[in-house]
Coordinates of C-alpha atoms and ligand atoms in Angstrom, one line a residue:
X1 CA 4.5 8.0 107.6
X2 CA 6.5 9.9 104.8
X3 CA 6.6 13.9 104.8
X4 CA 6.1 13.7 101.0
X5 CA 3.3 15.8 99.5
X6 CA 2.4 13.4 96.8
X7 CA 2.2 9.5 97.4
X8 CA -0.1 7.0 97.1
X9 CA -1.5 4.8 100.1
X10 CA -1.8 0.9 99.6
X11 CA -3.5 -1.3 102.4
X12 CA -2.7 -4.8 102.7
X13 CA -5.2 -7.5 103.1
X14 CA -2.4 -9.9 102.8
X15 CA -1.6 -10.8 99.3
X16 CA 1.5 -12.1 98.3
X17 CA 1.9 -9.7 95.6
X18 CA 1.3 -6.6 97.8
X19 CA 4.8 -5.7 97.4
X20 CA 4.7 -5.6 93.7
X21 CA 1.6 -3.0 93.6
X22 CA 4.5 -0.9 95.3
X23 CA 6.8 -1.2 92.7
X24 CA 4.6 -0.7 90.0
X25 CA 3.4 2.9 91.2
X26 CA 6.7 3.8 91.9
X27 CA 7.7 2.6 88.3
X28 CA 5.4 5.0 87.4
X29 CA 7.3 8.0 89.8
X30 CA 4.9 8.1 92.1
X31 CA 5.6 7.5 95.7
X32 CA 3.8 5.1 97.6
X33 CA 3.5 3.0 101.6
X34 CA 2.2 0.2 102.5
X35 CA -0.3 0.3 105.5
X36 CA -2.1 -2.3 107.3
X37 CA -5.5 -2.8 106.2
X38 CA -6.6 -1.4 109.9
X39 CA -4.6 1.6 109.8
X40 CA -6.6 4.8 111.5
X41 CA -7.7 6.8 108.7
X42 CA -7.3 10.3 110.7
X43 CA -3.5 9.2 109.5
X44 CA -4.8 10.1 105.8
X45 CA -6.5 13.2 107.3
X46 CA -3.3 14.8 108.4
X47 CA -1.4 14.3 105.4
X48 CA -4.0 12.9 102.6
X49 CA -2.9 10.6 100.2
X50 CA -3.7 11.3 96.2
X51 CA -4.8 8.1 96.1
X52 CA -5.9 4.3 97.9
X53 CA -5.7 1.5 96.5
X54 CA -6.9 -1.7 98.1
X55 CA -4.9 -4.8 97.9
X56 CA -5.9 -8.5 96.8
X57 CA -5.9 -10.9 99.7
X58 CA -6.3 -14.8 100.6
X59 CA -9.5 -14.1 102.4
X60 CA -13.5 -14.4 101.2
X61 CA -14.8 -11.1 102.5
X62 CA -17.2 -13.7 104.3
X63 CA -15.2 -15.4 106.2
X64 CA -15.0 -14.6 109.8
X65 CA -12.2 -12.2 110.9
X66 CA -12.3 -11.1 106.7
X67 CA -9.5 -8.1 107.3
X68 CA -11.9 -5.0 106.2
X69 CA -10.8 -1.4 107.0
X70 CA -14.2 1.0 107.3
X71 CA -16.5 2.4 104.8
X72 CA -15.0 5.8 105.7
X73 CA -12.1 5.4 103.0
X74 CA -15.1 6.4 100.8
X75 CA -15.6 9.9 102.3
X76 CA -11.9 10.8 102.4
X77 CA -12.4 11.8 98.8
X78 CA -9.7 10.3 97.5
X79 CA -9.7 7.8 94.4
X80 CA -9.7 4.7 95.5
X81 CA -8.8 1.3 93.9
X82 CA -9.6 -2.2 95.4
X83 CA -7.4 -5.1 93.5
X84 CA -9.5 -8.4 93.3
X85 CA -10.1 -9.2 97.2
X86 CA -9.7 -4.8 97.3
X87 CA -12.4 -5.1 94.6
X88 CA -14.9 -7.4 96.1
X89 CA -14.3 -5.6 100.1
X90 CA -14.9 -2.3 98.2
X91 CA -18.0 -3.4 96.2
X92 CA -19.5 -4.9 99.5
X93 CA -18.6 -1.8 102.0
X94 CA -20.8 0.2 99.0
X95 CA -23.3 -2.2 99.3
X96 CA -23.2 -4.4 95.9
X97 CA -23.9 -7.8 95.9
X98 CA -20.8 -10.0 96.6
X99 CA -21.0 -14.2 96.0
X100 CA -19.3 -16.3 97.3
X101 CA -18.0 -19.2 94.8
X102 CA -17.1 -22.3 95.0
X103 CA -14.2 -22.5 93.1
X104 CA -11.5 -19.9 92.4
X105 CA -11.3 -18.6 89.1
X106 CA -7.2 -18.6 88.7
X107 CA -4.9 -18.1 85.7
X108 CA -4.9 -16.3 82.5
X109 CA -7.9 -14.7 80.7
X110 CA -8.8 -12.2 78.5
X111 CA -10.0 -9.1 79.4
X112 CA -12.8 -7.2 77.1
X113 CA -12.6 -3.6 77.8
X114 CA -16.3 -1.9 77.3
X115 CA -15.4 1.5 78.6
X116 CA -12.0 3.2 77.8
X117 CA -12.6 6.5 79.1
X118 CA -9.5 6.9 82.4
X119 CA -8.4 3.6 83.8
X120 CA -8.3 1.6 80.5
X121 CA -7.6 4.6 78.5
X122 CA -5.2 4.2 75.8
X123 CA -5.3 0.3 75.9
X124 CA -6.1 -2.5 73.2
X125 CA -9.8 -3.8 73.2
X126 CA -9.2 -7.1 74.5
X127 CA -6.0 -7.7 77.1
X128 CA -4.7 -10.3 79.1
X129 CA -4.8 -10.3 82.8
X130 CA -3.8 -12.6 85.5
X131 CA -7.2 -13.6 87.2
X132 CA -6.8 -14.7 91.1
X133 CA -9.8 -14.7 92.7
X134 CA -13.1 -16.9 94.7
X135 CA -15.7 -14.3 95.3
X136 CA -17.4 -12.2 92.7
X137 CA -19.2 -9.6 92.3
X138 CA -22.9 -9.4 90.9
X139 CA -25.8 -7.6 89.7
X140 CA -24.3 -4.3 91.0
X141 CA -25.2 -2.3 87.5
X142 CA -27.5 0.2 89.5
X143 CA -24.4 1.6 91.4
X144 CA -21.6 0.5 89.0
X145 CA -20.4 0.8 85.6
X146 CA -18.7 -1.8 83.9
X147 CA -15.6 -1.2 82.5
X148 CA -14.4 -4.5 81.4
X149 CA -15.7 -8.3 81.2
X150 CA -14.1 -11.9 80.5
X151 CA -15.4 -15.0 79.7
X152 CA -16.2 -15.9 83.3
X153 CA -16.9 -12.6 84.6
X154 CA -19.2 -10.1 83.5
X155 CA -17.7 -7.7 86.3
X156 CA -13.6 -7.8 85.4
X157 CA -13.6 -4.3 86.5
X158 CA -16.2 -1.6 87.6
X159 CA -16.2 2.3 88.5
X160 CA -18.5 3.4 90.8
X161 CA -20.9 5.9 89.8
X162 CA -20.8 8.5 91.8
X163 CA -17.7 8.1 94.0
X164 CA -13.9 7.8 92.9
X165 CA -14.1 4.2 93.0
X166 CA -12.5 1.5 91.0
X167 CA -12.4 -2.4 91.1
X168 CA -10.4 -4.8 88.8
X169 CA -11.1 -8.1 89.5
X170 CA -7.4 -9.3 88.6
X171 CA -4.1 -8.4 89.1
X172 CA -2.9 -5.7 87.4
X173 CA 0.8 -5.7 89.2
X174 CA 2.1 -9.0 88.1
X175 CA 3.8 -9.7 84.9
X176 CA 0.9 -11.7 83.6
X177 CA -1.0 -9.0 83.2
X178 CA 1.7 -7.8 80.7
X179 CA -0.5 -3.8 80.2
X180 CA -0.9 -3.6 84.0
X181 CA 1.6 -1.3 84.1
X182 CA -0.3 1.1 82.0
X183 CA -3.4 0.3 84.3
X184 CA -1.7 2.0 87.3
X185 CA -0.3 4.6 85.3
X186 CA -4.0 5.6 83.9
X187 CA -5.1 5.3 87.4
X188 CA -2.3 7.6 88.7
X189 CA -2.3 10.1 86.8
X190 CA -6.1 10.3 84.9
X191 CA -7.9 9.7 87.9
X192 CA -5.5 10.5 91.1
X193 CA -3.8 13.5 89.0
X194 CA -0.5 12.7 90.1
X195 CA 2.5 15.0 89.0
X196 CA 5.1 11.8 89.0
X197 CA 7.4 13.6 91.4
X198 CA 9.3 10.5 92.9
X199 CA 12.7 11.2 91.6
X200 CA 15.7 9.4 93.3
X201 CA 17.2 12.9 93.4
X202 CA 14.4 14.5 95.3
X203 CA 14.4 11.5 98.1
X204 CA 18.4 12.3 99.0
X205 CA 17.4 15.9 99.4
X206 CA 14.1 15.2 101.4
X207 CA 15.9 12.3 103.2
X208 CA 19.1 14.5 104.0
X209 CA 17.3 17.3 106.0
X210 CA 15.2 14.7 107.6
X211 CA 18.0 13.3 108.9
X212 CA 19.5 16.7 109.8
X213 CA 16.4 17.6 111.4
X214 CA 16.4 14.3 113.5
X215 CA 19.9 14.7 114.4
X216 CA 20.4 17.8 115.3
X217 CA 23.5 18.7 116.5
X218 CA 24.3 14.9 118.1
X219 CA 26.2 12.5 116.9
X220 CA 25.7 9.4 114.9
X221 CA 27.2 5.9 114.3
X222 CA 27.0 3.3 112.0
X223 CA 28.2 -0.1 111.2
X224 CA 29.2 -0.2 107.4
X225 CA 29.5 -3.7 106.2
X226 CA 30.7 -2.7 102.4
X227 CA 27.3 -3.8 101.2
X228 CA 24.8 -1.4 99.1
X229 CA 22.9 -0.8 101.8
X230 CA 25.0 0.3 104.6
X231 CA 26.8 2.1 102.6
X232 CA 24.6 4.0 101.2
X233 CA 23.4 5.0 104.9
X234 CA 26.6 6.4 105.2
X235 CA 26.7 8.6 102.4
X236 CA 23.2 9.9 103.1
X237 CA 24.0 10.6 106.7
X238 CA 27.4 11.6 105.7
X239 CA 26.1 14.5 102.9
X240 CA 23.9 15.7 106.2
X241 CA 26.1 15.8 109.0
X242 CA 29.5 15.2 107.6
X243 CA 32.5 14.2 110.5
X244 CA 29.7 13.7 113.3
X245 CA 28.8 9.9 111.8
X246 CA 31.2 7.8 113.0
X247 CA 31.2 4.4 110.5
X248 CA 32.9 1.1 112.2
X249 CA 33.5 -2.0 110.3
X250 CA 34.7 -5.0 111.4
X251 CA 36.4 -7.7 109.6
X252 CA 35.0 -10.8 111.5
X253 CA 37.6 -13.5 109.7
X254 CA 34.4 -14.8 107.4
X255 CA 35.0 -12.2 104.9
X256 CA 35.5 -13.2 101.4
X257 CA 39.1 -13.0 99.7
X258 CA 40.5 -9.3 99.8
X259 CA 37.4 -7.9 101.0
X260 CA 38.7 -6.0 103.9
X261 CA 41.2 -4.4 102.4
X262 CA 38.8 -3.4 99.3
X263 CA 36.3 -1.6 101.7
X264 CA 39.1 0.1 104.4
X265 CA 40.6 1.9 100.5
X266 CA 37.4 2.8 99.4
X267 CA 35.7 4.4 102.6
X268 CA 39.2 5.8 103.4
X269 CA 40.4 7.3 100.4
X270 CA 37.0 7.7 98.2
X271 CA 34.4 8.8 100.9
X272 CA 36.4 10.2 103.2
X273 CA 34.3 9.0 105.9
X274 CA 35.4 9.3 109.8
X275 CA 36.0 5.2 109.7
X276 CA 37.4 3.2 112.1
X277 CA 38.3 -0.5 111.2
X278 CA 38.3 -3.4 113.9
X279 CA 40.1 -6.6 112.8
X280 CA 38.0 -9.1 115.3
X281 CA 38.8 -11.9 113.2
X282 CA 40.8 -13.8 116.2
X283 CA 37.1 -13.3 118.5
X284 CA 35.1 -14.5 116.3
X285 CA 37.0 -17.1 114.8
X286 CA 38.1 -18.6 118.4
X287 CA 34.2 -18.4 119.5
X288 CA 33.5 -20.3 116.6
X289 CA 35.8 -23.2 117.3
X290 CA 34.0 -26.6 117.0
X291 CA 30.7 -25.6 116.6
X292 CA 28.7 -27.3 114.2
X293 CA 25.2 -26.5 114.8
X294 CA 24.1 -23.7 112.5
X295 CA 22.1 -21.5 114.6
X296 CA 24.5 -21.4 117.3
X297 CA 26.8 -19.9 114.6
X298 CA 24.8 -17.6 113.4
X299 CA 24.0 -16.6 117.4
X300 CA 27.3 -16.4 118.0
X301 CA 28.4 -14.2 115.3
X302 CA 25.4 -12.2 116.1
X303 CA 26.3 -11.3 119.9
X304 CA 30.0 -11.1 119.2
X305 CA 29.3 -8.8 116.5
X306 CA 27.6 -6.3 119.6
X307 CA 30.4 -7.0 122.2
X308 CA 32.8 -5.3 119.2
X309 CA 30.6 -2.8 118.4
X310 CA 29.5 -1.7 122.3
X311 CA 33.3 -1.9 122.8
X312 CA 34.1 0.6 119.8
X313 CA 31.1 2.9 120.6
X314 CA 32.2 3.4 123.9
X315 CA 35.5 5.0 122.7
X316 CA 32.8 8.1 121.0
X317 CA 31.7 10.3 123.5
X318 CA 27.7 12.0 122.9
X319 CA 26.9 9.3 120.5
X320 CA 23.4 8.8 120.8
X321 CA 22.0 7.9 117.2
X322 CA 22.5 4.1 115.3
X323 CA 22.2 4.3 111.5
X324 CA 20.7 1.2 110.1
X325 CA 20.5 -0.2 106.6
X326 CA 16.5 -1.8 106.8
X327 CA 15.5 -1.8 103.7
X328 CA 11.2 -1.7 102.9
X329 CA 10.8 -5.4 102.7
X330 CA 12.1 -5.6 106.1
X331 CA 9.9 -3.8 107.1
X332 CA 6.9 -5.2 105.8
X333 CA 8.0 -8.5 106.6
X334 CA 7.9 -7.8 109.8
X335 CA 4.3 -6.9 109.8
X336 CA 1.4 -9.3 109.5
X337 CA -1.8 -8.8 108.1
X338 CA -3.5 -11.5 110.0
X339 CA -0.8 -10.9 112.8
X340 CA 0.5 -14.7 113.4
X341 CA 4.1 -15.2 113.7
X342 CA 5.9 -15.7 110.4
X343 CA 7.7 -19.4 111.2
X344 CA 11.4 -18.4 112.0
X345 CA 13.9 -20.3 109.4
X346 CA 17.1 -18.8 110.3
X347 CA 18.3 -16.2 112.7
X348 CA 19.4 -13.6 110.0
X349 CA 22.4 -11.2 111.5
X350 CA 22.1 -7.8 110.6
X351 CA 22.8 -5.1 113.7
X352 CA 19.2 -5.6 114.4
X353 CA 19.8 -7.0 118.2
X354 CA 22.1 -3.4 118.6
X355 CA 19.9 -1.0 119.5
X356 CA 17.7 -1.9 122.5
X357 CA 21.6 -3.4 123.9
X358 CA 22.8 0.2 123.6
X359 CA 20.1 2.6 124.3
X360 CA 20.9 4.3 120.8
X361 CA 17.9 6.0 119.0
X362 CA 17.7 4.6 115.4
X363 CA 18.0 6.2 111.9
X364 CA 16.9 4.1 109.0
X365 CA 16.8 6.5 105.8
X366 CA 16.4 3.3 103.5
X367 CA 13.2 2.1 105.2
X368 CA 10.6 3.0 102.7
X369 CA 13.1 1.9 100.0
X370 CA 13.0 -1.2 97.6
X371 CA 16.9 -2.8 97.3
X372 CA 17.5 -1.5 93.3
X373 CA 15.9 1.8 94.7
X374 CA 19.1 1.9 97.0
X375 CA 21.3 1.2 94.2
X376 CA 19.6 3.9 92.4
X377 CA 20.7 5.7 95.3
X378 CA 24.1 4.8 95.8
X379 CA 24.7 5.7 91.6
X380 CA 23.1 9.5 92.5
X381 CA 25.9 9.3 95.3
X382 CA 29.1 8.3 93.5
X383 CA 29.3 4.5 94.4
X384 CA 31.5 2.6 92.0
X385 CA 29.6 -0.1 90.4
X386 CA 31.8 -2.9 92.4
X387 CA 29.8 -1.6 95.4
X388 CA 26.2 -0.3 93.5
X389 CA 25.6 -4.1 91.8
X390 CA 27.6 -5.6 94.7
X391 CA 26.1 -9.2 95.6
X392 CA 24.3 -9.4 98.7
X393 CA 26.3 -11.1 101.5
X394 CA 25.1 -11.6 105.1
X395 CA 26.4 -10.8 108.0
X396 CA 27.3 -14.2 109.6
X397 CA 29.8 -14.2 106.4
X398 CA 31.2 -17.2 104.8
X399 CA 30.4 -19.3 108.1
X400 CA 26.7 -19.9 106.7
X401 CA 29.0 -21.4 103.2
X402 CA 31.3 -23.6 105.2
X403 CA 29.5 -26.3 106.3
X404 CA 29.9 -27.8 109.9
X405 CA 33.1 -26.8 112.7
X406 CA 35.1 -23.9 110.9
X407 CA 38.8 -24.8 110.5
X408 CA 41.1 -22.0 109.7
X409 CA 42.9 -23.7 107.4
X410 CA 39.9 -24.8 105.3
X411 CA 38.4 -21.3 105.3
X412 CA 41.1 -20.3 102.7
X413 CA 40.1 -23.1 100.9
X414 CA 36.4 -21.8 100.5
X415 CA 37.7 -18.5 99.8
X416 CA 40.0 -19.2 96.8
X417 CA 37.0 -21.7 95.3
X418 CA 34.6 -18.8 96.1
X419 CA 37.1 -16.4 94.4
X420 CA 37.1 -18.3 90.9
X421 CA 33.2 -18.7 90.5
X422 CA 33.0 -14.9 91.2
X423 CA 35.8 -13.8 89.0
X424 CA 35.0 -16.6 86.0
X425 CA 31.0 -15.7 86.1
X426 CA 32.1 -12.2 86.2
X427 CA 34.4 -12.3 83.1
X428 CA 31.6 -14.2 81.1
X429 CA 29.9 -10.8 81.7
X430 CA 27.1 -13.4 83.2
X431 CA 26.6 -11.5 86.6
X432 CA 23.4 -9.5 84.7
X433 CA 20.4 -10.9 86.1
X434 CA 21.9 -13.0 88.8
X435 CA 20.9 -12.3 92.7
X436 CA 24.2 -14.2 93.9
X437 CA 27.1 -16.3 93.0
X438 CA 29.2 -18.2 95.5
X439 CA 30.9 -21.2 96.4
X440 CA 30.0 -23.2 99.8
X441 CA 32.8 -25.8 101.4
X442 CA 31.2 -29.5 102.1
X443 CA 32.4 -31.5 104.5
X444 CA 32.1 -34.4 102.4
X445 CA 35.3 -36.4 100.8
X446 CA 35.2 -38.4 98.2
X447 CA 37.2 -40.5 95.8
X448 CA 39.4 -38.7 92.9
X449 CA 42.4 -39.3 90.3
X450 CA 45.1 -36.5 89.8
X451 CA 47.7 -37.6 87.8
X452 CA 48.0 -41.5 88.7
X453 CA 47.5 -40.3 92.5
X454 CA 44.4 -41.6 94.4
X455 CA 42.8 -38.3 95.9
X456 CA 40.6 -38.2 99.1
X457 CA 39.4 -34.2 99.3
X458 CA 36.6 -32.1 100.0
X459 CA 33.8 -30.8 97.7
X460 CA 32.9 -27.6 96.5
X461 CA 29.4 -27.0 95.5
X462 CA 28.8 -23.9 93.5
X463 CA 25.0 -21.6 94.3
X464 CA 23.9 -19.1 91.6
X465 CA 20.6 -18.2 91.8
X466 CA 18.1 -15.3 90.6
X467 CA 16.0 -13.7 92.3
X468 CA 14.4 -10.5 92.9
X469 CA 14.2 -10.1 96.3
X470 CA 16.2 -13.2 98.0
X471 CA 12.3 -14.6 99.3
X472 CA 12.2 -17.0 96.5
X473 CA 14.9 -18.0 94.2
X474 CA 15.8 -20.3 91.1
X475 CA 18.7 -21.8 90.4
X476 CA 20.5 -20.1 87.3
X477 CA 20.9 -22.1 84.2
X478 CA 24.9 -21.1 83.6
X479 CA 26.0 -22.2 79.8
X480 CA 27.5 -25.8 80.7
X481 CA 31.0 -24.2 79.2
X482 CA 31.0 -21.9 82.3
X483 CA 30.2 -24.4 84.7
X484 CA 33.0 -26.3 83.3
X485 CA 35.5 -23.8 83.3
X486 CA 34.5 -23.0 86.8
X487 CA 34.6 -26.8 88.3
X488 CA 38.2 -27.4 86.3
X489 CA 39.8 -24.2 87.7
X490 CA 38.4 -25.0 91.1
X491 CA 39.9 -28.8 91.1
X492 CA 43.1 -27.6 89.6
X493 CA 44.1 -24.5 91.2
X494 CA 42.5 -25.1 95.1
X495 CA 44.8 -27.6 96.9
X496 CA 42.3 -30.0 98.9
X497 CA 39.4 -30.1 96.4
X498 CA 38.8 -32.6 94.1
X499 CA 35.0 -32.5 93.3
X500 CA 32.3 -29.6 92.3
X501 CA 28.9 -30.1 92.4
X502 CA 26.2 -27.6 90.8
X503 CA 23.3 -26.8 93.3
X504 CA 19.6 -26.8 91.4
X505 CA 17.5 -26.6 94.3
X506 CA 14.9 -23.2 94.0
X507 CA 13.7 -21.5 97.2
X508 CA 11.8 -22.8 98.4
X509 CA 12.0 -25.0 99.7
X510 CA 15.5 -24.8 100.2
X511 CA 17.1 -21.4 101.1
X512 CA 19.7 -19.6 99.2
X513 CA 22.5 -20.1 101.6
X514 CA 23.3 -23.6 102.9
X515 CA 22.8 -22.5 106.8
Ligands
XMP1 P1 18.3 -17.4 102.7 O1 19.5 -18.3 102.9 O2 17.5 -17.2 103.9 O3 18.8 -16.0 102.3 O4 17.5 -17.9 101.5 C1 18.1 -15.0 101.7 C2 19.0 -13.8 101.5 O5 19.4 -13.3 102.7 C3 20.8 -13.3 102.8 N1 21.1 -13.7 104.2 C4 21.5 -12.8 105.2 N2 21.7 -11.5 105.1 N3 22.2 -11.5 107.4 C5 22.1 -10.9 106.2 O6 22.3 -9.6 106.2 C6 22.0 -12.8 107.5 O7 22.2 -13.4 108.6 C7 21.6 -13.5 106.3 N4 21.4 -14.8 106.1 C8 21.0 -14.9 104.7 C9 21.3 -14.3 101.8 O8 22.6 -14.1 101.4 C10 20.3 -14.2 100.7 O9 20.6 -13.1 99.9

């Protein structure tokens, strides 16, 4: 739970688009968390929110085990509002009459607004929303008003009339509802009378004597990786503690082209940090001899990764804090609404495994914080842009990109390739918009002609994708000139490739990286 005086509280009753009610009241500089549906109100007693909202969800608020939280959110006397399934669970828990269809009303439709006064104030007459939704609510016009209608539903949204309640019947977070925005906004700040305090700035300072509070006067260590994110941790913990956080990074030989050399400058001479550099490459790269299988790679990387860094933190005497880079949809991943175990697709590397291995106590000033929130961030702080718009790039390195037994040779191979599609896509000024951009090494030869020479080389295939938050992607649609350029100055400039091939495959269901 946040120390903030002003935020909103979201539950989750376990719709995909949970997340993106998040970002849309932050949009609107208001702070917000996501709690389970279950969560013990007394936690709102201590520290109230300025407003609830409930969120949409896959159930029927009939079916058994329906995830409901109590009718108590009612007496908290806090605005409240429930978001389709939020709607329907907040409509019943005040007793109004909730059907159960048959068939889910889903898509567009037009919303007739009847009563403009505070959540639809300021909008058009009629508006189009993105209706998702079985149940429905009905005959509830002695305890209700309604406040908007479509074709198929005479109850798009209702206010309650005597409590702070709202209900919209469809979704006013995604981008089909194109004035939802403006919805949450009205709700905000007419009816919650937010202030809009959620300023990047304000977060470093709350975040910084957080951190010095936590720390005291111990010490703390952290593994940068020359990403956004861990660097950014740095420079929060850094601008609280100063020479007392100790930042390791270590090359593990699966870095891309001039990478270590880029981040040991720029922590070193920019930052200043107290940074220590291991070159593990020959470790890793030894452990990795001959194996194919792509989970043992990523496990091995993984538990080499905290043999170096149990090895260098031993060298620091009284270091009893880990800094860690988790970002917010970590953490709600990792939570369940209907608490089964999300299917594992790959074992993703980050220090996660460190600090139960270690006995350190962890700091994770980026856990309530959305990925372009931590750019935000890292701007505020100084980072160039070569590290603030940085590509994401995980930890297991460019083993996941080189498909089957890693030769050493090879790997420059795969870096040069990767080298051109980041510098050509870069100098088309095409990067805008793009999630990643990278080449990955196939073990597969095939046929060519250079000159009047028969060829029998490797391919290179070439992933660019968009995305917003690497949990579903789509393959980019490059201009076919760019492509070109890329393939020829692949085939001509890296000795031992003669083929490129374009990957269009979205997530899912196929994953951004190849292993
Ligand atoms: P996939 O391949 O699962 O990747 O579609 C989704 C996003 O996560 C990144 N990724 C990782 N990041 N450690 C990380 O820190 C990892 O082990 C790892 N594996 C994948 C990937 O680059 C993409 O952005």
């Amino acid at each position: 739970m946040n120390n903030l005086s002003e935020y909103v509280a979201i539950l989750d009753f376990g719709s995909q688009v949970t997340q993106l009610i998040a970002r849309r009241v932050r949009e609107n500089n208001v702070y917000c968390e996501i709690f389970p549906y279950n969560v013990n109100l007394n936690e709102f007693k201590k520290n109230p929110p300025k407003g609830i909202i409930l969120s949409g969800g896959p159930a029927s608020v009939y079916v058994k085990n329906a995830p409901k939280c109590s009718a108590e959110i009612f007496s908290l006397g806090v605005p409240v509002l429930g978001i389709c399934y939020g709607m329907q669970l907040g409509c019943l828990l005040l007793n109004a009459d909730v059907k159960s269809a048959k068939e889910r009303e889903y898509g567009k439709a037009f919303c007739e607004i009847t009563d403009a006064k505070d959540l639809f104030s300021g909008l058009p007459a009629k508006i189009q929303v993105w209706m998702s939704h079985g149940d429905r609510v009905e005959n509830i016009t002695k305890q209700f008003s309604i406040l908007a209608r479509t074709e198929n539903t005479a109850y798009a949204a209702v206010r309650h009339k005597t409590l702070p309640f709202y209900g919209v019947q469809f979704h006013p977070e995604v981008v089909h509802t194109p004035l939802g925005s403006k919805i949450m906004h009205n709700f905000l700040y007419n009816i919650c009378r937010c202030k809009g305090e959620w300023k990047m700035s304000s977060y470093i300072d709350a975040m910084t004597a957080q951190i010095k509070k936590q720390v005291g006067k111990g010490k703390v260590i952290c593994a940068l990786s020359g990403g956004v994110d861990s660097s950014v941790v740095a420079l929060l913990i850094h601008k609280a503690i100063g020479k007392r956080l100790v930042c390791v990074f270590v090359d593990n030989g699966l870095l891309r082209k001039n990478e270590a050399e880029a981040v040991v400058s720029l922590y070193r001479k920019k930052f200043r940090l107290n940074f220590y550099f291991v070159d593990a490459t020959r470790l890793f790269l030894n452990a990795l001899k001959n194996v194919t299988d792509p989970e043992k790679k990523r496990k091995i990387i993984g538990y080499k990764f905290i043999e170096v860094f149990r090895k260098k933190a031993k060298e620091f005497k009284g270091i009893k804090f880990l800094a860690q880079g988790t970002l917010y949809p970590d953490v709600i991943e990792s939570r369940s609404v209907w608490g089964g175990p999300t299917s594992k697709i790959k074992s993703h590397h980050n220090v996660g495994g460190l600090p139960e291995k270690l006995g350190f106590e962890l700091i994770e000033p980026l856990k309530y914080l959305f990925k372009d929130e931590a750019r935000l961030i890292a701007k505020e702080l100084g980072m160039p842009d070569s590290v603030t718009h940085r590509q994401p790039f995980p930890g297991p390195g460019l083993a996941v990109r080189f498909i089957g037994a890693i030769n050493e040779g090879q790997l420059s191979v795969l870096r040069e390739a990767d080298e051109i599609v980041r510098i050509e896509i870069e100098n088309a000024g095409a990067q805008k918009g793009l999630w990643q951009y990278f080449a990955v090494l196939l073990p597969v030869q095939t046929v060519g002609v250079m000159g009047d020479e028969r060829t029998y080389q490797n391919t290179v295939a070439i992933r660019v994708v968009e995305s917003l938050d690497g949990m579903t992607a789509d393959w980019s649609k490059l201009p076919h000139e760019l492509l070109g350029r890329i393939s020829s100055r692949i085939i001509n400039e890296v000795k031992g490739v003669n083929r490129v091939v374009y990957d269009i495959s979205t997530k899912p269901p196929s994953t951004i990286e190849w292993e």
